[in-house]
């Protein structure tokens, strides 16, 4: 028993490290798909998110998300984290891991929701306003939303299923990203006077590609760790479905975009990989490999259509965060009721109810926070700051030394 407990815990710690590594992937992806003059700003936001996110999760987030006995909607087990009785023994979490490992693994997930927003609002949001939003959203909104399912709340009792966070992580971030880009407005030069969308190329596709491949690797921890043990059957199936959905998402997006736009678009293939990963996350432990491939292909097609839709709505999302995390997060959540071990109309209906609950809660909370910031501190930098780049104005430094940025 002690050997199994140790193996389970070591696996969970490895997965925790892989999820932490995803923050480097997010950073590379965001800076690669945006202009070099805003690189320091984006890196600062990503480093801030993980540092503050972990501290907030220790202070109040973990006990908001896992409050123990509560009314199913809101509960709080107190400030700070403190080792419970038997927290370091196999009696805790059925021998899967220790209390400390539990906190750290879940804490890595918490910061991801704000990272999704960071990419969507890149190149024009005030840093101070973004930091305040992150503190409130990661510290309060995300853990309350998480408690409804992972904390044993009302959606869990209803039968809603989200294995590793297609909705609880990705859509929670995606809804906030959608609200933020609506309130912020588009970058200067993104849309012409006639309403036509104009591409604003990122400055480093190699960095963007590296970021996606790092995220793919990190997803083995994101989904694999959500088995909550080193169970050979559960972890091996989860890693296979995760990997196949990612590959299928990339291929689905590439082929569909090729047929639609007659070009080999690397950025669309990269977003297709992420779309497949987000899409499989809700049911990675429930699907067969063939289910996973189909889910990934559909996610890849959806992301191409969603990117076009966001443009047509005159919303500016530099990295495609809404298309990937929100649209494909919804798809992955609903896919639990269509494919795999839990398929059926009743399950689909419960999944749809869950999606709707998170939509209402996240739109309202992020809207209140962001609108209040817009009315007080302001959300958007000045025209001069945006044109010159945020690195010089917000940080007084250049990401690439003496090279001219643009």
PDB file of C-alpha atoms in Angstrom, residues 88-319:
ATOM      1  CA  UNK A  88      -0.058  12.883   4.469  1.00  0.00           C
ATOM      2  CA  UNK A  89      -1.348   9.319   4.615  1.00  0.00           C
ATOM      3  CA  UNK A  90      -3.202   6.986   2.223  1.00  0.00           C
ATOM      4  CA  UNK A  91      -6.391   7.825   4.146  1.00  0.00           C
ATOM      5  CA  UNK A  92      -6.422  11.171   2.318  1.00  0.00           C
ATOM      6  CA  UNK A  93      -7.903  11.071  -1.226  1.00  0.00           C
ATOM      7  CA  UNK A  94      -8.118   7.260  -1.259  1.00  0.00           C
ATOM      8  CA  UNK A  95      -4.353   6.932  -1.393  1.00  0.00           C
ATOM      9  CA  UNK A  96      -3.984   9.007  -4.546  1.00  0.00           C
ATOM     10  CA  UNK A  97      -1.877  11.848  -3.178  1.00  0.00           C
ATOM     11  CA  UNK A  98      -1.202  13.992  -0.114  1.00  0.00           C
ATOM     12  CA  UNK A  99      -2.975  17.171   0.899  1.00  0.00           C
ATOM     13  CA  UNK A 100      -0.006  19.306  -0.183  1.00  0.00           C
ATOM     14  CA  UNK A 101       0.070  17.683  -3.616  1.00  0.00           C
ATOM     15  CA  UNK A 102      -3.680  18.194  -3.898  1.00  0.00           C
ATOM     16  CA  UNK A 103      -3.332  21.918  -3.230  1.00  0.00           C
ATOM     17  CA  UNK A 104      -0.437  22.437  -5.626  1.00  0.00           C
ATOM     18  CA  UNK A 105      -1.968  20.489  -8.528  1.00  0.00           C
ATOM     19  CA  UNK A 106      -5.264  22.358  -8.243  1.00  0.00           C
ATOM     20  CA  UNK A 107      -3.443  25.670  -7.808  1.00  0.00           C
ATOM     21  CA  UNK A 108      -1.736  25.231 -11.169  1.00  0.00           C
ATOM     22  CA  UNK A 109      -5.145  24.914 -12.818  1.00  0.00           C
ATOM     23  CA  UNK A 110      -6.444  28.090 -11.163  1.00  0.00           C
ATOM     24  CA  UNK A 111      -4.006  30.439 -12.858  1.00  0.00           C
ATOM     25  CA  UNK A 112      -4.784  29.061 -16.319  1.00  0.00           C
ATOM     26  CA  UNK A 113      -8.189  30.773 -16.515  1.00  0.00           C
ATOM     27  CA  UNK A 114      -6.615  34.239 -16.290  1.00  0.00           C
ATOM     28  CA  UNK A 115      -3.887  33.278 -18.765  1.00  0.00           C
ATOM     29  CA  UNK A 116      -6.606  32.646 -21.369  1.00  0.00           C
ATOM     30  CA  UNK A 117      -7.848  36.209 -20.886  1.00  0.00           C
ATOM     31  CA  UNK A 118      -4.310  37.587 -21.143  1.00  0.00           C
ATOM     32  CA  UNK A 119      -3.927  36.445 -24.750  1.00  0.00           C
ATOM     33  CA  UNK A 120      -7.293  37.797 -25.855  1.00  0.00           C
ATOM     34  CA  UNK A 121      -6.688  41.310 -24.495  1.00  0.00           C
ATOM     35  CA  UNK A 122      -3.059  41.534 -25.571  1.00  0.00           C
ATOM     36  CA  UNK A 123      -1.519  44.753 -26.905  1.00  0.00           C
ATOM     37  CA  UNK A 124      -4.090  47.247 -25.593  1.00  0.00           C
ATOM     38  CA  UNK A 125      -5.158  46.626 -21.985  1.00  0.00           C
ATOM     39  CA  UNK A 126      -3.841  48.667 -19.069  1.00  0.00           C
ATOM     40  CA  UNK A 127      -1.557  46.499 -16.993  1.00  0.00           C
ATOM     41  CA  UNK A 128      -2.900  47.738 -13.659  1.00  0.00           C
ATOM     42  CA  UNK A 129      -6.496  47.022 -14.639  1.00  0.00           C
ATOM     43  CA  UNK A 130      -5.573  43.559 -15.876  1.00  0.00           C
ATOM     44  CA  UNK A 131      -3.812  42.763 -12.616  1.00  0.00           C
ATOM     45  CA  UNK A 132      -6.830  43.810 -10.551  1.00  0.00           C
ATOM     46  CA  UNK A 133      -9.109  41.706 -12.763  1.00  0.00           C
ATOM     47  CA  UNK A 134      -6.782  38.707 -12.344  1.00  0.00           C
ATOM     48  CA  UNK A 135      -6.780  39.004  -8.556  1.00  0.00           C
ATOM     49  CA  UNK A 136     -10.587  39.007  -8.347  1.00  0.00           C
ATOM     50  CA  UNK A 137     -11.244  36.435 -11.077  1.00  0.00           C
ATOM     51  CA  UNK A 138      -8.629  33.905  -9.936  1.00  0.00           C
ATOM     52  CA  UNK A 139      -9.111  34.574  -6.248  1.00  0.00           C
ATOM     53  CA  UNK A 140     -12.912  34.455  -6.129  1.00  0.00           C
ATOM     54  CA  UNK A 141     -14.760  33.712  -9.368  1.00  0.00           C
ATOM     55  CA  UNK A 142     -12.840  30.651 -10.563  1.00  0.00           C
ATOM     56  CA  UNK A 143     -12.877  28.750  -7.246  1.00  0.00           C
ATOM     57  CA  UNK A 144     -16.587  29.425  -6.647  1.00  0.00           C
ATOM     58  CA  UNK A 145     -17.357  28.172 -10.157  1.00  0.00           C
ATOM     59  CA  UNK A 146     -15.109  25.169  -9.586  1.00  0.00           C
ATOM     60  CA  UNK A 147     -16.851  24.254  -6.349  1.00  0.00           C
ATOM     61  CA  UNK A 148     -20.111  23.641  -8.206  1.00  0.00           C
ATOM     62  CA  UNK A 149     -18.587  20.576  -9.857  1.00  0.00           C
ATOM     63  CA  UNK A 150     -15.190  19.546  -8.499  1.00  0.00           C
ATOM     64  CA  UNK A 151     -16.045  20.670  -4.971  1.00  0.00           C
ATOM     65  CA  UNK A 152     -19.171  18.509  -4.836  1.00  0.00           C
ATOM     66  CA  UNK A 153     -21.639  21.323  -5.528  1.00  0.00           C
ATOM     67  CA  UNK A 154     -25.041  21.367  -7.184  1.00  0.00           C
ATOM     68  CA  UNK A 155     -23.810  20.553 -10.695  1.00  0.00           C
ATOM     69  CA  UNK A 156     -21.879  17.551  -9.416  1.00  0.00           C
ATOM     70  CA  UNK A 157     -25.017  16.281  -7.665  1.00  0.00           C
ATOM     71  CA  UNK A 158     -26.967  16.826 -10.883  1.00  0.00           C
ATOM     72  CA  UNK A 159     -24.521  14.561 -12.753  1.00  0.00           C
ATOM     73  CA  UNK A 160     -22.642  17.196 -14.752  1.00  0.00           C
ATOM     74  CA  UNK A 161     -19.277  15.831 -15.869  1.00  0.00           C
ATOM     75  CA  UNK A 162     -16.108  17.735 -16.699  1.00  0.00           C
ATOM     76  CA  UNK A 163     -13.098  15.507 -16.221  1.00  0.00           C
ATOM     77  CA  UNK A 164     -10.285  18.061 -16.468  1.00  0.00           C
ATOM     78  CA  UNK A 165     -11.901  21.400 -17.244  1.00  0.00           C
ATOM     79  CA  UNK A 166     -13.219  21.991 -20.774  1.00  0.00           C
ATOM     80  CA  UNK A 167     -15.779  24.201 -19.047  1.00  0.00           C
ATOM     81  CA  UNK A 168     -14.436  24.666 -15.521  1.00  0.00           C
ATOM     82  CA  UNK A 169     -11.082  26.009 -16.741  1.00  0.00           C
ATOM     83  CA  UNK A 170     -11.267  26.807 -20.441  1.00  0.00           C
ATOM     84  CA  UNK A 171     -14.787  28.174 -20.799  1.00  0.00           C
ATOM     85  CA  UNK A 172     -14.501  30.032 -17.490  1.00  0.00           C
ATOM     86  CA  UNK A 173     -11.517  31.836 -18.998  1.00  0.00           C
ATOM     87  CA  UNK A 174     -13.132  32.013 -22.432  1.00  0.00           C
ATOM     88  CA  UNK A 175     -16.311  33.766 -21.276  1.00  0.00           C
ATOM     89  CA  UNK A 176     -14.244  36.399 -19.479  1.00  0.00           C
ATOM     90  CA  UNK A 177     -12.076  36.824 -22.583  1.00  0.00           C
ATOM     91  CA  UNK A 178     -15.178  37.400 -24.706  1.00  0.00           C
ATOM     92  CA  UNK A 179     -16.524  40.054 -22.344  1.00  0.00           C
ATOM     93  CA  UNK A 180     -13.107  41.720 -22.111  1.00  0.00           C
ATOM     94  CA  UNK A 181     -12.516  42.075 -25.849  1.00  0.00           C
ATOM     95  CA  UNK A 182     -16.048  43.425 -26.280  1.00  0.00           C
ATOM     96  CA  UNK A 183     -15.488  46.135 -23.658  1.00  0.00           C
ATOM     97  CA  UNK A 184     -11.935  46.902 -24.798  1.00  0.00           C
ATOM     98  CA  UNK A 185     -12.538  47.280 -28.496  1.00  0.00           C
ATOM     99  CA  UNK A 186     -10.186  46.260 -31.277  1.00  0.00           C
ATOM    100  CA  UNK A 187      -6.554  47.197 -31.760  1.00  0.00           C
ATOM    101  CA  UNK A 188      -5.794  50.207 -33.936  1.00  0.00           C
ATOM    102  CA  UNK A 189      -5.713  49.083 -37.561  1.00  0.00           C
ATOM    103  CA  UNK A 190      -7.459  45.753 -37.036  1.00  0.00           C
ATOM    104  CA  UNK A 191     -10.635  46.749 -38.886  1.00  0.00           C
ATOM    105  CA  UNK A 192     -10.898  49.096 -41.846  1.00  0.00           C
ATOM    106  CA  UNK A 193     -13.443  51.875 -42.236  1.00  0.00           C
ATOM    107  CA  UNK A 194     -15.538  49.512 -44.341  1.00  0.00           C
ATOM    108  CA  UNK A 195     -15.520  46.988 -41.508  1.00  0.00           C
ATOM    109  CA  UNK A 196     -13.132  44.592 -43.224  1.00  0.00           C
ATOM    110  CA  UNK A 197     -10.743  42.629 -41.018  1.00  0.00           C
ATOM    111  CA  UNK A 198      -7.043  43.255 -41.555  1.00  0.00           C
ATOM    112  CA  UNK A 199      -4.414  40.810 -40.287  1.00  0.00           C
ATOM    113  CA  UNK A 200      -1.911  42.070 -37.725  1.00  0.00           C
ATOM    114  CA  UNK A 201       0.861  39.461 -38.021  1.00  0.00           C
ATOM    115  CA  UNK A 202       2.676  38.232 -34.954  1.00  0.00           C
ATOM    116  CA  UNK A 203       6.421  38.711 -34.838  1.00  0.00           C
ATOM    117  CA  UNK A 204       7.596  35.126 -34.270  1.00  0.00           C
ATOM    118  CA  UNK A 205       5.857  32.045 -35.600  1.00  0.00           C
ATOM    119  CA  UNK A 206       8.718  29.845 -34.299  1.00  0.00           C
ATOM    120  CA  UNK A 207       7.884  31.010 -30.761  1.00  0.00           C
ATOM    121  CA  UNK A 208       4.179  30.426 -31.360  1.00  0.00           C
ATOM    122  CA  UNK A 209       4.840  26.894 -32.632  1.00  0.00           C
ATOM    123  CA  UNK A 210       7.131  26.168 -29.685  1.00  0.00           C
ATOM    124  CA  UNK A 211       4.414  27.427 -27.344  1.00  0.00           C
ATOM    125  CA  UNK A 212       1.799  25.070 -28.778  1.00  0.00           C
ATOM    126  CA  UNK A 213       4.120  22.060 -28.625  1.00  0.00           C
ATOM    127  CA  UNK A 214       4.937  22.897 -25.000  1.00  0.00           C
ATOM    128  CA  UNK A 215       1.216  23.165 -24.250  1.00  0.00           C
ATOM    129  CA  UNK A 216       0.615  19.781 -25.889  1.00  0.00           C
ATOM    130  CA  UNK A 217       3.284  18.268 -23.646  1.00  0.00           C
ATOM    131  CA  UNK A 218       1.860  20.034 -20.592  1.00  0.00           C
ATOM    132  CA  UNK A 219      -1.592  18.660 -21.378  1.00  0.00           C
ATOM    133  CA  UNK A 220      -0.328  15.173 -20.519  1.00  0.00           C
ATOM    134  CA  UNK A 221      -0.129  16.499 -16.968  1.00  0.00           C
ATOM    135  CA  UNK A 222      -3.321  18.535 -17.238  1.00  0.00           C
ATOM    136  CA  UNK A 223      -5.433  15.542 -18.266  1.00  0.00           C
ATOM    137  CA  UNK A 224      -3.229  12.720 -17.017  1.00  0.00           C
ATOM    138  CA  UNK A 225      -3.072  14.190 -13.536  1.00  0.00           C
ATOM    139  CA  UNK A 226      -6.837  14.540 -13.452  1.00  0.00           C
ATOM    140  CA  UNK A 227      -7.064  10.757 -13.091  1.00  0.00           C
ATOM    141  CA  UNK A 228      -5.934  11.670  -9.548  1.00  0.00           C
ATOM    142  CA  UNK A 229      -3.708   8.603  -9.253  1.00  0.00           C
ATOM    143  CA  UNK A 230      -1.180   6.614 -11.266  1.00  0.00           C
ATOM    144  CA  UNK A 231      -3.815   4.015 -12.167  1.00  0.00           C
ATOM    145  CA  UNK A 232      -2.355   2.312 -15.270  1.00  0.00           C
ATOM    146  CA  UNK A 233      -5.666   1.829 -17.071  1.00  0.00           C
ATOM    147  CA  UNK A 234      -6.994   5.325 -16.412  1.00  0.00           C
ATOM    148  CA  UNK A 235      -3.818   7.241 -17.124  1.00  0.00           C
ATOM    149  CA  UNK A 236      -2.881   5.336 -20.281  1.00  0.00           C
ATOM    150  CA  UNK A 237      -6.324   5.751 -21.855  1.00  0.00           C
ATOM    151  CA  UNK A 238      -6.417   9.431 -20.910  1.00  0.00           C
ATOM    152  CA  UNK A 239      -3.010  10.129 -22.459  1.00  0.00           C
ATOM    153  CA  UNK A 240      -3.924   8.273 -25.663  1.00  0.00           C
ATOM    154  CA  UNK A 241      -7.225  10.129 -26.121  1.00  0.00           C
ATOM    155  CA  UNK A 242      -5.551  13.454 -25.293  1.00  0.00           C
ATOM    156  CA  UNK A 243      -2.779  12.937 -27.834  1.00  0.00           C
ATOM    157  CA  UNK A 244      -5.041  11.674 -30.607  1.00  0.00           C
ATOM    158  CA  UNK A 245      -7.528  14.534 -30.171  1.00  0.00           C
ATOM    159  CA  UNK A 246      -4.690  17.059 -30.432  1.00  0.00           C
ATOM    160  CA  UNK A 247      -3.362  15.492 -33.617  1.00  0.00           C
ATOM    161  CA  UNK A 248      -6.849  15.241 -35.119  1.00  0.00           C
ATOM    162  CA  UNK A 249      -7.588  18.853 -34.191  1.00  0.00           C
ATOM    163  CA  UNK A 250      -4.481  20.042 -36.002  1.00  0.00           C
ATOM    164  CA  UNK A 251      -5.264  18.010 -39.112  1.00  0.00           C
ATOM    165  CA  UNK A 252      -8.965  18.934 -39.053  1.00  0.00           C
ATOM    166  CA  UNK A 253      -8.211  22.655 -38.836  1.00  0.00           C
ATOM    167  CA  UNK A 254      -5.499  22.520 -41.493  1.00  0.00           C
ATOM    168  CA  UNK A 255      -7.593  20.636 -44.053  1.00  0.00           C
ATOM    169  CA  UNK A 256     -10.783  22.630 -43.438  1.00  0.00           C
ATOM    170  CA  UNK A 257      -8.902  25.936 -43.622  1.00  0.00           C
ATOM    171  CA  UNK A 258      -7.130  24.799 -46.782  1.00  0.00           C
ATOM    172  CA  UNK A 259     -10.466  24.027 -48.430  1.00  0.00           C
ATOM    173  CA  UNK A 260     -11.958  27.303 -47.164  1.00  0.00           C
ATOM    174  CA  UNK A 261      -9.098  29.744 -47.738  1.00  0.00           C
ATOM    175  CA  UNK A 262      -6.801  27.887 -50.163  1.00  0.00           C
ATOM    176  CA  UNK A 263      -3.660  28.288 -48.081  1.00  0.00           C
ATOM    177  CA  UNK A 264      -1.504  26.309 -45.664  1.00  0.00           C
ATOM    178  CA  UNK A 265      -1.980  28.399 -42.526  1.00  0.00           C
ATOM    179  CA  UNK A 266       0.392  27.388 -39.728  1.00  0.00           C
ATOM    180  CA  UNK A 267      -1.403  29.485 -37.108  1.00  0.00           C
ATOM    181  CA  UNK A 268      -4.701  27.787 -37.877  1.00  0.00           C
ATOM    182  CA  UNK A 269      -3.115  24.341 -37.558  1.00  0.00           C
ATOM    183  CA  UNK A 270      -1.580  25.367 -34.231  1.00  0.00           C
ATOM    184  CA  UNK A 271      -4.932  26.585 -32.955  1.00  0.00           C
ATOM    185  CA  UNK A 272      -6.479  23.353 -34.246  1.00  0.00           C
ATOM    186  CA  UNK A 273      -4.120  21.359 -32.011  1.00  0.00           C
ATOM    187  CA  UNK A 274      -5.181  23.430 -29.012  1.00  0.00           C
ATOM    188  CA  UNK A 275      -8.828  23.095 -30.049  1.00  0.00           C
ATOM    189  CA  UNK A 276      -8.519  19.302 -30.032  1.00  0.00           C
ATOM    190  CA  UNK A 277      -6.878  19.403 -26.612  1.00  0.00           C
ATOM    191  CA  UNK A 278      -9.580  21.635 -25.138  1.00  0.00           C
ATOM    192  CA  UNK A 279     -12.289  19.532 -26.785  1.00  0.00           C
ATOM    193  CA  UNK A 280     -11.138  16.227 -25.302  1.00  0.00           C
ATOM    194  CA  UNK A 281     -10.486  17.603 -21.808  1.00  0.00           C
ATOM    195  CA  UNK A 282     -14.036  17.175 -20.479  1.00  0.00           C
ATOM    196  CA  UNK A 283     -14.201  13.471 -21.303  1.00  0.00           C
ATOM    197  CA  UNK A 284     -10.653  12.240 -21.860  1.00  0.00           C
ATOM    198  CA  UNK A 285     -11.176   9.320 -19.484  1.00  0.00           C
ATOM    199  CA  UNK A 286     -14.546   8.371 -21.026  1.00  0.00           C
ATOM    200  CA  UNK A 287     -13.745   8.237 -24.734  1.00  0.00           C
ATOM    201  CA  UNK A 288     -12.365   5.529 -26.984  1.00  0.00           C
ATOM    202  CA  UNK A 289      -9.422   6.463 -29.233  1.00  0.00           C
ATOM    203  CA  UNK A 290     -11.783   6.680 -32.223  1.00  0.00           C
ATOM    204  CA  UNK A 291     -14.123   8.959 -30.253  1.00  0.00           C
ATOM    205  CA  UNK A 292     -11.158  11.175 -29.446  1.00  0.00           C
ATOM    206  CA  UNK A 293     -10.145  11.473 -33.105  1.00  0.00           C
ATOM    207  CA  UNK A 294     -13.666  12.482 -34.122  1.00  0.00           C
ATOM    208  CA  UNK A 295     -13.927  14.987 -31.270  1.00  0.00           C
ATOM    209  CA  UNK A 296     -10.584  16.474 -32.308  1.00  0.00           C
ATOM    210  CA  UNK A 297     -11.532  16.767 -35.988  1.00  0.00           C
ATOM    211  CA  UNK A 298     -14.783  18.534 -35.116  1.00  0.00           C
ATOM    212  CA  UNK A 299     -12.926  20.855 -32.729  1.00  0.00           C
ATOM    213  CA  UNK A 300     -10.446  21.679 -35.495  1.00  0.00           C
ATOM    214  CA  UNK A 301     -13.258  22.596 -37.881  1.00  0.00           C
ATOM    215  CA  UNK A 302     -15.041  24.580 -35.181  1.00  0.00           C
ATOM    216  CA  UNK A 303     -11.985  26.679 -34.401  1.00  0.00           C
ATOM    217  CA  UNK A 304     -11.638  27.765 -38.042  1.00  0.00           C
ATOM    218  CA  UNK A 305     -15.308  28.758 -38.168  1.00  0.00           C
ATOM    219  CA  UNK A 306     -15.108  30.451 -34.748  1.00  0.00           C
ATOM    220  CA  UNK A 307     -12.090  32.570 -35.701  1.00  0.00           C
ATOM    221  CA  UNK A 308     -14.018  33.800 -38.758  1.00  0.00           C
ATOM    222  CA  UNK A 309     -17.110  34.472 -36.643  1.00  0.00           C
ATOM    223  CA  UNK A 310     -15.174  36.513 -34.091  1.00  0.00           C
ATOM    224  CA  UNK A 311     -13.775  38.628 -36.943  1.00  0.00           C
ATOM    225  CA  UNK A 312     -17.225  39.129 -38.480  1.00  0.00           C
ATOM    226  CA  UNK A 313     -18.517  40.326 -35.114  1.00  0.00           C
ATOM    227  CA  UNK A 314     -15.738  42.963 -35.146  1.00  0.00           C
ATOM    228  CA  UNK A 315     -14.136  41.497 -32.049  1.00  0.00           C
ATOM    229  CA  UNK A 316     -10.348  41.477 -31.867  1.00  0.00           C
ATOM    230  CA  UNK A 317      -8.736  38.380 -30.355  1.00  0.00           C
ATOM    231  CA  UNK A 318      -5.030  38.339 -31.263  1.00  0.00           C
ATOM    232  CA  UNK A 319      -4.420  34.691 -30.302  1.00  0.00           C
TER     233      UNK A 319
END
